[in-house]
Amino acid sequence: MDKIRIVGGTPLRGVINIGGAKNSALALMSACLLTDDILLLSNLSYLVDIVTMTSLLKHHGVSISLSNNNTSLTSHTLELNANKITNTTAPYDLVRKMRASILVLGPLLARCNQVKVSLPGGCAIGTRPVNLHLKALETMGAKIDVQGGYIIASVPSGRLIGSEIIFPHITVGGTENILMAASLADGKTIITNAAREPEVCDLANCLVAMGAKIVGIGTSTLHIEGVDRLYGAQYSIIPDRIETGTYAIAAAITRGNIELIGARRDTIQSVEKVLIESGVEISETPLGIRVNAYDRRIVGVDIMTEPYPGFPTDMQAQLMALMTTAEGASMITETLFENRFMHVPELLRMGAKINVHGSSAIIRGVQKLSGAPVMATDLRASGSLVLAGLIADGETIINRIYHLDRGYERVEEKLAACGANINRIKDSS
Ligand code: UD1
């Protein structure tokens, strides 16, 4: 497996292009299953998770082509044609690679009235059940059994029925699955306590472009009037707010100055607020945003992760990396996932001072981190180790960077272009 080598200490300067949002793309790709016309998605980042979703959709019979086939470029266009669905089973081997595979459940059930999807199971950051997805689909008339590790769902009446869905707590994937299923259901669905993440809005906007009738996009109550069919569309994916936040912290942690081209400020408000509070300067530019920490004091701040518009759990590990060298102490509380401090032991190996008490971590800023061999455990934890490596004295080797490639496109090239001493060590075995 490839490794990343970083020699830290250089303040980063330059520009970084922000790619299309991974989590939007995964939901938008599954939306192709709702129509027999062509869905054209532009501003797509070429990531391992996108390749996994491509394999899954191809397994269902979708024909897919990457029209900008040059994988060294950051923006790609994907053409998806699901006019023939040949297989409605999402097998374990593909689903276990990526939990977001569960997003084919709603659209396949709505289009084909039957589906068999492997239960995603646990992952490094926690158990992550899908009970809320299943309960909502049952409310809409689906019959669901779990057998042999598979969710086996069918629609005995021949069409899902528009219903009132009240999520007891906010679920991004659950909201997305029900949005897609309800778009082809018979009658009106109201989703209460819906997720408001920009990626959910992106999916809803694309569904509207495909002919769906959705009101309340961006709010916690979504009204969906089911239609008989959806059509093809061309849709441009929003810029990735987590990639934006990660590179903003790269500027902050190295006390550098980076312009993030294409970044959308309105999607990173909670992260921006925290970074400004910690001492970073953020301004809008004609092409994106500028993050300036040159010669600035970075101080500890306290945060708690929350559903959007709160501070994203997907930025928690990266903020912790910044806090390890901030002045004073900070407290980070993780409220969404029960096991999302896997980066802590690795940061400790680099000299950080962190104590974890249940769902909270107290970080006491140190003058310097020191480079060390570390292990990437999940996607965003990997991001935090790269950030820590950028400021650490000496050499950091990040092992198992498979996780990093799931969500960051050509991370080493983007950082190296801003002056970082970083390279990929290819696995020759
Ligand atoms: C999505 C994102 C992920 C992000 C997370 C929270 C994608 C592909 N992934 O994941 O990057 O970290 O949102 O912002 O978009 N839950 C249940 N039952 C359910 C569903 C969820 O108990 O049926 C719980 C989960 O265990 C978790 C919380 O609800 O504690 C939020 O999970 P959810 O919003 O569903 O996350 P994902 O959609 O899996």
Short mmCIF file of C-alpha atoms and ligand atoms in Angstrom, two decimals:
data_model
loop_
_atom_site.label_atom_id
_atom_site.label_comp_id
_atom_site.label_asym_id
_atom_site.label_seq_id
_atom_site.Cartn_x
_atom_site.Cartn_y
_atom_site.Cartn_z
CA MET A 1 0.00 0.00 0.00
CA ASP A 2 1.26 3.53 -0.82
CA LYS A 3 2.58 5.80 1.94
CA ILE A 4 2.89 9.55 2.26
CA ARG A 5 6.13 11.12 3.42
CA ILE A 6 6.13 14.66 4.78
CA VAL A 7 8.91 16.81 6.17
CA GLY A 8 7.12 19.54 8.08
CA GLY A 9 7.79 23.15 8.88
CA THR A 10 7.19 25.09 5.66
CA PRO A 11 4.51 27.81 5.74
CA LEU A 12 2.30 27.01 2.74
CA ARG A 13 1.67 29.68 0.12
CA GLY A 14 -0.17 29.51 -3.16
CA VAL A 15 -3.45 28.34 -4.59
CA ILE A 16 -5.38 25.08 -4.34
CA ASN A 17 -8.30 24.09 -6.54
CA ILE A 18 -11.21 22.65 -4.60
CA GLY A 19 -12.87 19.67 -6.27
CA GLY A 20 -16.50 18.57 -6.38
CA ALA A 21 -18.00 17.29 -3.12
CA LYS A 22 -17.46 13.57 -2.62
CA ASN A 23 -20.56 13.08 -0.49
CA SER A 24 -22.74 14.95 -2.98
CA ALA A 25 -21.35 12.93 -5.85
CA LEU A 26 -22.10 9.59 -4.19
CA ALA A 27 -25.76 10.51 -3.67
CA LEU A 28 -26.09 12.10 -7.11
CA MET A 29 -24.61 9.03 -8.79
CA SER A 30 -27.20 6.80 -7.12
CA ALA A 31 -29.93 9.15 -8.32
CA CYS A 32 -29.23 7.93 -11.87
CA LEU A 33 -31.09 4.73 -10.91
CA LEU A 34 -34.34 6.72 -10.80
CA THR A 35 -34.48 7.39 -14.55
CA ASP A 36 -33.96 5.58 -17.82
CA ASP A 37 -32.53 8.79 -19.31
CA ILE A 38 -28.94 10.01 -19.10
CA LEU A 39 -27.66 11.84 -16.00
CA LEU A 40 -24.59 13.96 -16.66
CA LEU A 41 -22.64 15.00 -13.57
CA SER A 42 -19.88 17.59 -13.92
CA ASN A 43 -17.28 18.93 -11.44
CA LEU A 44 -16.65 15.41 -10.21
CA SER A 45 -13.49 14.62 -8.23
CA TYR A 46 -11.80 11.38 -9.21
CA LEU A 47 -11.63 9.54 -5.87
CA VAL A 48 -11.49 5.93 -4.74
CA ASP A 49 -15.04 6.21 -3.31
CA ILE A 50 -16.28 7.40 -6.72
CA VAL A 51 -14.62 4.38 -8.35
CA THR A 52 -16.31 2.10 -5.78
CA MET A 53 -19.73 3.66 -6.48
CA THR A 54 -19.06 3.31 -10.22
CA SER A 55 -18.38 -0.44 -9.74
CA LEU A 56 -21.57 -0.85 -7.73
CA LEU A 57 -23.74 0.98 -10.28
CA LYS A 58 -22.15 -1.00 -13.15
CA HIS A 59 -23.03 -4.14 -11.22
CA HIS A 60 -26.68 -2.99 -11.30
CA GLY A 61 -26.43 -2.59 -15.08
CA VAL A 62 -25.76 1.15 -15.34
CA SER A 63 -23.48 2.15 -18.20
CA ILE A 64 -21.02 4.79 -17.09
CA SER A 65 -18.41 6.83 -18.87
CA LEU A 66 -15.98 9.37 -17.55
CA SER A 67 -16.00 11.88 -20.39
CA ASN A 68 -12.88 13.68 -19.21
CA ASN A 69 -10.82 10.56 -18.87
CA ASN A 70 -7.64 12.33 -17.86
CA THR A 71 -7.36 11.37 -14.20
CA SER A 72 -4.65 13.96 -13.62
CA LEU A 73 -7.22 16.74 -13.98
CA THR A 74 -9.38 17.78 -11.04
CA SER A 75 -12.77 18.22 -12.67
CA HIS A 76 -14.42 15.34 -14.48
CA THR A 77 -17.77 14.69 -16.07
CA LEU A 78 -19.56 11.42 -15.55
CA GLU A 79 -22.30 10.14 -17.83
CA LEU A 80 -24.63 7.61 -16.24
CA ASN A 81 -27.26 5.68 -18.13
CA ALA A 82 -29.53 3.38 -16.13
CA ASN A 83 -32.01 2.59 -18.90
CA LYS A 84 -31.60 -1.11 -18.14
CA ILE A 85 -31.28 -2.25 -14.55
CA THR A 86 -30.10 -5.82 -14.81
CA ASN A 87 -29.41 -6.66 -11.18
CA THR A 88 -30.98 -5.31 -7.99
CA THR A 89 -28.54 -6.88 -5.52
CA ALA A 90 -25.80 -4.75 -3.92
CA PRO A 91 -23.30 -7.40 -2.84
CA TYR A 92 -21.34 -7.50 0.39
CA ASP A 93 -17.97 -7.22 -1.36
CA LEU A 94 -18.84 -3.80 -2.75
CA VAL A 95 -20.94 -2.47 0.16
CA ARG A 96 -18.29 -3.30 2.79
CA LYS A 97 -15.81 -1.08 0.94
CA MET A 98 -18.02 1.96 1.34
CA ARG A 99 -21.03 2.54 3.57
CA ALA A 100 -22.50 5.08 1.15
CA SER A 101 -23.47 2.08 -1.02
CA ILE A 102 -26.66 2.05 1.06
CA LEU A 103 -27.74 5.02 -1.09
CA VAL A 104 -28.83 2.64 -3.88
CA LEU A 105 -31.54 1.22 -1.57
CA GLY A 106 -34.15 3.98 -1.95
CA PRO A 107 -33.81 4.54 -5.71
CA LEU A 108 -33.72 0.82 -6.62
CA LEU A 109 -36.76 0.11 -4.48
CA ALA A 110 -38.67 3.03 -6.02
CA ARG A 111 -37.74 2.09 -9.59
CA CYS A 112 -37.75 -1.74 -9.48
CA ASN A 113 -39.98 -2.51 -6.46
CA GLN A 114 -37.42 -4.92 -5.14
CA VAL A 115 -33.87 -4.75 -3.92
CA LYS A 116 -31.34 -6.71 -1.92
CA VAL A 117 -28.56 -4.68 -0.31
CA SER A 118 -25.88 -6.01 1.98
CA LEU A 119 -26.08 -4.50 5.47
CA PRO A 120 -23.14 -2.08 5.66
CA GLY A 121 -22.10 -3.18 9.17
CA GLY A 122 -19.74 -1.22 11.38
CA CYS A 123 -16.79 0.88 10.39
CA ALA A 124 -13.81 2.43 12.12
CA ILE A 125 -15.79 5.42 13.41
CA GLY A 126 -18.66 3.47 14.95
CA THR A 127 -21.56 1.07 14.44
CA ARG A 128 -23.52 3.37 12.07
CA PRO A 129 -26.87 1.56 11.78
CA VAL A 130 -29.37 2.09 8.94
CA ASN A 131 -32.51 1.42 10.99
CA LEU A 132 -33.92 4.88 10.25
CA HIS A 133 -33.63 4.34 6.47
CA LEU A 134 -35.48 1.01 6.79
CA LYS A 135 -38.21 2.26 9.13
CA ALA A 136 -38.97 5.19 6.81
CA LEU A 137 -39.20 2.90 3.76
CA GLU A 138 -41.53 0.57 5.71
CA THR A 139 -43.74 3.58 6.50
CA MET A 140 -43.91 4.13 2.72
CA GLY A 141 -45.22 0.59 2.21
CA ALA A 142 -42.03 -1.44 1.71
CA LYS A 143 -41.78 -4.93 3.14
CA ILE A 144 -38.32 -5.38 4.60
CA ASP A 145 -36.55 -8.47 5.96
CA VAL A 146 -32.99 -8.82 7.09
CA GLN A 147 -31.59 -12.23 6.19
CA GLY A 148 -28.06 -13.55 5.88
CA GLY A 149 -26.58 -10.08 6.28
CA TYR A 150 -28.77 -8.62 3.53
CA ILE A 151 -31.64 -6.13 3.57
CA ILE A 152 -34.30 -7.70 1.35
CA ALA A 153 -36.95 -5.17 0.43
CA SER A 154 -39.96 -5.22 -1.85
CA VAL A 155 -43.05 -3.15 -2.51
CA PRO A 156 -46.10 -5.49 -2.41
CA SER A 157 -48.52 -2.80 -3.67
CA GLY A 158 -46.34 -2.10 -6.75
CA ARG A 159 -45.48 1.49 -5.78
CA LEU A 160 -44.16 3.19 -2.68
CA ILE A 161 -46.75 5.41 -1.02
CA GLY A 162 -46.09 9.04 -0.10
CA SER A 163 -46.05 9.27 3.72
CA GLU A 164 -45.16 11.40 6.71
CA ILE A 165 -41.63 10.55 7.78
CA ILE A 166 -40.43 11.94 11.08
CA PHE A 167 -36.76 11.21 11.70
CA PRO A 168 -36.15 10.96 15.48
CA HIS A 169 -32.69 12.32 14.83
CA ILE A 170 -30.98 13.81 11.81
CA THR A 171 -29.55 11.39 9.27
CA VAL A 172 -27.88 12.55 6.07
CA GLY A 173 -28.02 9.21 4.23
CA GLY A 174 -31.53 8.49 5.54
CA THR A 175 -32.81 11.84 4.26
CA GLU A 176 -31.14 11.20 0.89
CA ASN A 177 -32.57 7.70 0.50
CA ILE A 178 -36.09 8.88 1.33
CA LEU A 179 -35.80 11.95 -0.91
CA MET A 180 -34.98 9.68 -3.85
CA ALA A 181 -37.62 7.06 -2.99
CA ALA A 182 -40.32 9.69 -2.41
CA SER A 183 -39.63 11.38 -5.75
CA LEU A 184 -41.14 8.35 -7.54
CA ALA A 185 -43.70 7.41 -4.85
CA ASP A 186 -47.45 7.70 -5.20
CA GLY A 187 -48.56 10.95 -3.50
CA LYS A 188 -46.97 13.36 -1.08
CA THR A 189 -44.16 12.66 1.37
CA ILE A 190 -43.24 15.06 4.16
CA ILE A 191 -39.85 14.54 5.80
CA THR A 192 -39.64 16.17 9.22
CA ASN A 193 -36.25 16.70 10.91
CA ALA A 194 -34.55 16.28 7.54
CA ALA A 195 -30.80 16.77 7.24
CA ARG A 196 -29.90 20.22 5.84
CA GLU A 197 -26.33 19.44 4.76
CA PRO A 198 -25.32 21.17 1.49
CA GLU A 199 -24.89 17.69 -0.05
CA VAL A 200 -28.56 16.90 0.72
CA CYS A 201 -29.57 20.18 -0.94
CA ASP A 202 -27.36 19.32 -3.92
CA LEU A 203 -29.18 16.02 -4.33
CA ALA A 204 -32.58 17.69 -3.98
CA ASN A 205 -31.65 20.34 -6.56
CA CYS A 206 -30.51 17.66 -9.00
CA LEU A 207 -33.73 15.69 -8.45
CA VAL A 208 -35.71 18.86 -9.23
CA ALA A 209 -33.65 19.23 -12.43
CA MET A 210 -34.71 15.64 -13.21
CA GLY A 211 -38.38 16.56 -12.80
CA ALA A 212 -38.98 15.87 -9.09
CA LYS A 213 -41.29 18.14 -7.11
CA ILE A 214 -39.55 19.12 -3.88
CA VAL A 215 -40.31 22.11 -1.69
CA GLY A 216 -38.36 23.23 1.39
CA ILE A 217 -34.84 22.50 0.13
CA GLY A 218 -32.33 23.69 2.74
CA THR A 219 -34.86 23.49 5.57
CA SER A 220 -35.59 20.65 7.99
CA THR A 221 -39.01 19.97 6.46
CA LEU A 222 -39.07 18.62 2.93
CA HIS A 223 -42.30 18.22 0.92
CA ILE A 224 -42.01 15.81 -2.00
CA GLU A 225 -44.86 15.26 -4.44
CA GLY A 226 -44.18 11.94 -6.17
CA VAL A 227 -44.11 11.93 -9.98
CA ASP A 228 -44.63 9.08 -12.46
CA ARG A 229 -41.20 9.39 -13.98
CA LEU A 230 -37.97 11.33 -13.77
CA TYR A 231 -35.87 12.50 -16.71
CA GLY A 232 -32.24 12.99 -17.58
CA ALA A 233 -30.39 16.12 -16.49
CA GLN A 234 -27.03 17.86 -16.51
CA TYR A 235 -25.85 18.85 -13.08
CA SER A 236 -22.70 20.43 -11.65
CA ILE A 237 -21.64 19.13 -8.23
CA ILE A 238 -20.98 21.71 -5.48
CA PRO A 239 -17.39 22.24 -4.26
CA ASP A 240 -16.32 19.98 -1.40
CA ARG A 241 -16.66 21.84 1.92
CA ILE A 242 -14.60 19.24 3.79
CA GLU A 243 -11.73 19.47 1.32
CA THR A 244 -12.04 23.28 1.63
CA GLY A 245 -11.89 23.10 5.43
CA THR A 246 -8.96 20.69 5.40
CA TYR A 247 -6.82 22.95 3.18
CA ALA A 248 -7.91 26.00 5.19
CA ILE A 249 -6.40 24.24 8.20
CA ALA A 250 -3.28 23.40 6.15
CA ALA A 251 -2.80 27.16 5.77
CA ALA A 252 -3.57 27.75 9.45
CA ILE A 253 -1.37 25.01 10.91
CA THR A 254 1.68 26.03 8.86
CA ARG A 255 1.00 29.74 9.46
CA GLY A 256 0.77 30.12 5.70
CA ASN A 257 -1.50 31.87 3.21
CA ILE A 258 -3.51 29.90 0.64
CA GLU A 259 -6.25 30.85 -1.81
CA LEU A 260 -8.84 28.09 -2.18
CA ILE A 261 -10.13 28.39 -5.72
CA GLY A 262 -13.78 27.44 -6.20
CA ALA A 263 -14.48 27.18 -2.46
CA ARG A 264 -17.98 28.20 -1.43
CA ARG A 265 -17.88 30.29 1.72
CA ASP A 266 -21.58 29.84 2.50
CA THR A 267 -21.05 26.09 3.04
CA ILE A 268 -18.21 26.43 5.59
CA GLN A 269 -19.65 29.05 7.93
CA SER A 270 -19.25 27.07 11.16
CA VAL A 271 -15.67 26.08 10.27
CA GLU A 272 -14.86 29.66 9.24
CA LYS A 273 -16.21 30.99 12.54
CA VAL A 274 -14.02 28.59 14.55
CA LEU A 275 -10.91 29.34 12.49
CA ILE A 276 -11.43 33.09 12.84
CA GLU A 277 -11.91 32.64 16.59
CA SER A 278 -8.62 30.76 16.71
CA GLY A 279 -6.81 33.65 15.01
CA VAL A 280 -6.93 32.90 11.27
CA GLU A 281 -7.91 35.58 8.74
CA ILE A 282 -10.43 34.52 6.07
CA SER A 283 -11.53 36.69 3.18
CA GLU A 284 -13.45 36.28 -0.03
CA THR A 285 -11.60 36.55 -3.35
CA PRO A 286 -13.05 36.76 -6.87
CA LEU A 287 -12.36 33.02 -7.33
CA GLY A 288 -12.91 31.58 -3.86
CA ILE A 289 -11.57 32.31 -0.40
CA ARG A 290 -8.19 33.21 1.08
CA VAL A 291 -6.99 31.76 4.35
CA ASN A 292 -4.16 33.71 5.93
CA ALA A 293 -2.37 32.71 9.12
CA TYR A 294 0.99 34.26 8.29
CA ASP A 295 2.68 35.52 11.47
CA ARG A 296 -0.54 35.06 13.42
CA ARG A 297 -1.08 33.57 16.90
CA ILE A 298 -3.35 30.55 16.84
CA VAL A 299 -5.23 29.98 20.09
CA GLY A 300 -7.26 27.06 21.40
CA VAL A 301 -11.03 27.00 20.81
CA ASP A 302 -13.76 24.66 22.06
CA ILE A 303 -16.11 22.98 19.60
CA MET A 304 -18.85 20.39 19.55
CA THR A 305 -19.74 18.52 16.35
CA GLU A 306 -23.33 18.86 15.20
CA PRO A 307 -25.44 18.28 12.09
CA TYR A 308 -25.32 21.14 9.56
CA PRO A 309 -25.16 24.10 10.05
CA GLY A 310 -23.17 23.10 13.15
CA PHE A 311 -19.49 22.16 13.14
CA PRO A 312 -19.13 19.06 10.90
CA THR A 313 -17.96 15.77 12.37
CA ASP A 314 -16.00 15.33 9.13
CA MET A 315 -13.80 18.31 10.17
CA GLN A 316 -13.28 17.27 13.79
CA ALA A 317 -10.01 15.35 13.31
CA GLN A 318 -8.47 18.11 11.19
CA LEU A 319 -9.36 20.80 13.73
CA MET A 320 -7.81 18.65 16.44
CA ALA A 321 -4.53 18.64 14.48
CA LEU A 322 -4.61 22.45 14.47
CA MET A 323 -5.35 22.60 18.18
CA THR A 324 -2.31 20.43 19.02
CA THR A 325 0.00 23.41 18.39
CA ALA A 326 -2.40 26.22 19.36
CA GLU A 327 -1.76 28.38 22.43
CA GLY A 328 -3.66 27.16 25.47
CA ALA A 329 -6.18 24.37 25.76
CA SER A 330 -9.19 23.38 23.71
CA MET A 331 -12.01 20.91 24.08
CA ILE A 332 -13.48 18.97 21.16
CA THR A 333 -16.71 17.05 21.76
CA GLU A 334 -17.88 14.50 19.19
CA THR A 335 -21.65 14.07 19.31
CA LEU A 336 -22.34 12.11 16.09
CA PHE A 337 -20.12 9.06 16.08
CA GLU A 338 -19.08 7.09 19.16
CA ASN A 339 -15.61 6.09 18.02
CA ARG A 340 -14.25 9.03 16.12
CA PHE A 341 -11.05 9.71 18.04
CA MET A 342 -8.95 7.10 16.26
CA HIS A 343 -6.49 9.83 15.25
CA VAL A 344 -5.69 10.65 18.89
CA PRO A 345 -3.18 7.83 19.55
CA GLU A 346 -1.42 8.71 16.29
CA LEU A 347 -1.24 12.42 17.17
CA LEU A 348 0.11 11.44 20.61
CA ARG A 349 2.93 9.59 18.84
CA MET A 350 3.84 12.91 17.24
CA GLY A 351 4.10 14.64 20.62
CA ALA A 352 0.57 16.06 20.99
CA LYS A 353 -0.97 16.36 24.47
CA ILE A 354 -4.51 15.05 24.33
CA ASN A 355 -6.73 13.45 26.97
CA VAL A 356 -9.94 11.76 25.92
CA HIS A 357 -12.84 11.59 28.39
CA GLY A 358 -15.78 9.79 26.82
CA SER A 359 -16.94 11.82 23.84
CA SER A 360 -14.69 14.80 24.63
CA ALA A 361 -11.00 15.37 24.01
CA ILE A 362 -8.97 18.01 25.83
CA ILE A 363 -6.01 19.21 23.83
CA ARG A 364 -3.17 21.18 25.41
CA GLY A 365 -1.19 23.01 22.76
CA VAL A 366 2.51 22.15 22.49
CA GLN A 367 5.29 24.25 20.92
CA LYS A 368 6.23 21.58 18.40
CA LEU A 369 5.08 18.24 17.04
CA SER A 370 7.73 15.80 15.94
CA GLY A 371 7.58 13.66 12.82
CA ALA A 372 6.87 9.94 13.31
CA PRO A 373 5.58 6.92 11.44
CA VAL A 374 1.77 6.91 11.86
CA MET A 375 -1.18 4.89 10.64
CA ALA A 376 -4.25 6.28 8.85
CA THR A 377 -7.38 4.72 10.36
CA ASP A 378 -10.22 6.42 8.52
CA LEU A 379 -10.67 9.07 5.88
CA ARG A 380 -10.73 12.27 7.94
CA ALA A 381 -8.29 10.90 10.54
CA SER A 382 -5.87 10.54 7.62
CA GLY A 383 -6.44 14.20 6.78
CA SER A 384 -5.54 15.19 10.32
CA LEU A 385 -2.27 13.20 10.18
CA VAL A 386 -1.27 14.94 6.94
CA LEU A 387 -1.96 18.30 8.60
CA ALA A 388 0.06 17.35 11.68
CA GLY A 389 2.90 16.15 9.43
CA LEU A 390 2.97 19.56 7.69
CA ILE A 391 3.96 21.30 10.94
CA ALA A 392 5.95 18.53 12.65
CA ASP A 393 9.73 18.69 12.95
CA GLY A 394 11.39 16.08 10.77
CA GLU A 395 9.86 13.24 8.79
CA THR A 396 6.35 11.83 9.10
CA ILE A 397 5.44 8.67 7.24
CA ILE A 398 1.70 8.03 6.94
CA ASN A 399 0.90 4.38 6.37
CA ARG A 400 -2.31 2.95 4.90
CA ILE A 401 -3.18 6.04 2.90
CA TYR A 402 -5.86 4.09 1.08
CA HIS A 403 -8.31 6.00 3.30
CA LEU A 404 -6.91 9.36 2.20
CA ASP A 405 -7.41 8.51 -1.48
CA ARG A 406 -11.07 7.77 -0.74
CA GLY A 407 -11.76 11.46 -0.16
CA TYR A 408 -8.86 13.70 -1.22
CA GLU A 409 -7.84 13.93 -4.85
CA ARG A 410 -4.05 14.11 -5.38
CA VAL A 411 -3.49 15.59 -1.94
CA GLU A 412 0.30 15.46 -2.17
CA GLU A 413 0.37 17.34 -5.48
CA LYS A 414 -1.95 20.06 -4.22
CA LEU A 415 0.10 20.60 -1.05
CA ALA A 416 3.47 20.34 -2.81
CA ALA A 417 2.37 23.10 -5.20
CA CYS A 418 2.08 25.37 -2.14
CA GLY A 419 5.60 24.55 -0.97
CA ALA A 420 5.03 21.51 1.24
CA ASN A 421 7.80 18.92 1.35
CA ILE A 422 5.51 15.96 0.69
CA ASN A 423 5.58 12.97 -1.61
CA ARG A 424 3.91 9.63 -2.17
CA ILE A 425 5.96 6.51 -1.73
CA LYS A 426 4.53 4.01 -4.19
CA ASP A 427 4.10 0.45 -3.00
CA SER A 428 6.32 -1.60 -5.25
CA SER A 429 5.04 -5.01 -4.01
C1 UD1 B 1 -22.94 11.10 6.15
C2 UD1 B 1 -21.61 11.39 5.47
C3 UD1 B 1 -20.47 11.30 6.48
C4 UD1 B 1 -20.75 12.23 7.67
C5 UD1 B 1 -22.13 11.95 8.25
C6 UD1 B 1 -22.53 12.97 9.32
C7 UD1 B 1 -21.96 10.57 3.22
C8 UD1 B 1 -21.62 9.57 2.19
N1 UD1 B 1 -21.41 10.40 4.41
O1 UD1 B 1 -22.88 9.76 6.65
O2 UD1 B 1 -19.26 11.70 5.83
O3 UD1 B 1 -19.78 12.01 8.67
O4 UD1 B 1 -23.14 12.03 7.21
O5 UD1 B 1 -22.47 14.25 8.83
O6 UD1 B 1 -22.67 11.52 2.96
N2 UD1 B 1 -27.94 6.78 12.45
C9 UD1 B 1 -28.77 5.87 13.05
N3 UD1 B 1 -29.62 5.17 12.26
C10 UD1 B 1 -29.70 5.35 10.92
C11 UD1 B 1 -28.86 6.29 10.31
C12 UD1 B 1 -27.98 7.01 11.10
O7 UD1 B 1 -28.75 5.68 14.27
O8 UD1 B 1 -30.50 4.68 10.25
C13 UD1 B 1 -26.98 7.57 13.29
C14 UD1 B 1 -25.53 7.30 12.91
O9 UD1 B 1 -25.02 6.16 13.57
C15 UD1 B 1 -24.86 8.58 13.37
C16 UD1 B 1 -25.93 9.65 13.09
O10 UD1 B 1 -27.15 8.94 12.98
O11 UD1 B 1 -24.61 8.53 14.75
C17 UD1 B 1 -25.71 10.44 11.82
O12 UD1 B 1 -25.48 9.54 10.74
P1 UD1 B 1 -25.86 9.91 9.25
O13 UD1 B 1 -26.19 11.38 9.17
O14 UD1 B 1 -26.87 8.96 8.75
O15 UD1 B 1 -24.47 9.67 8.52
P2 UD1 B 1 -24.22 9.01 7.09
O16 UD1 B 1 -25.30 9.37 6.16
O17 UD1 B 1 -23.85 7.57 7.26
#
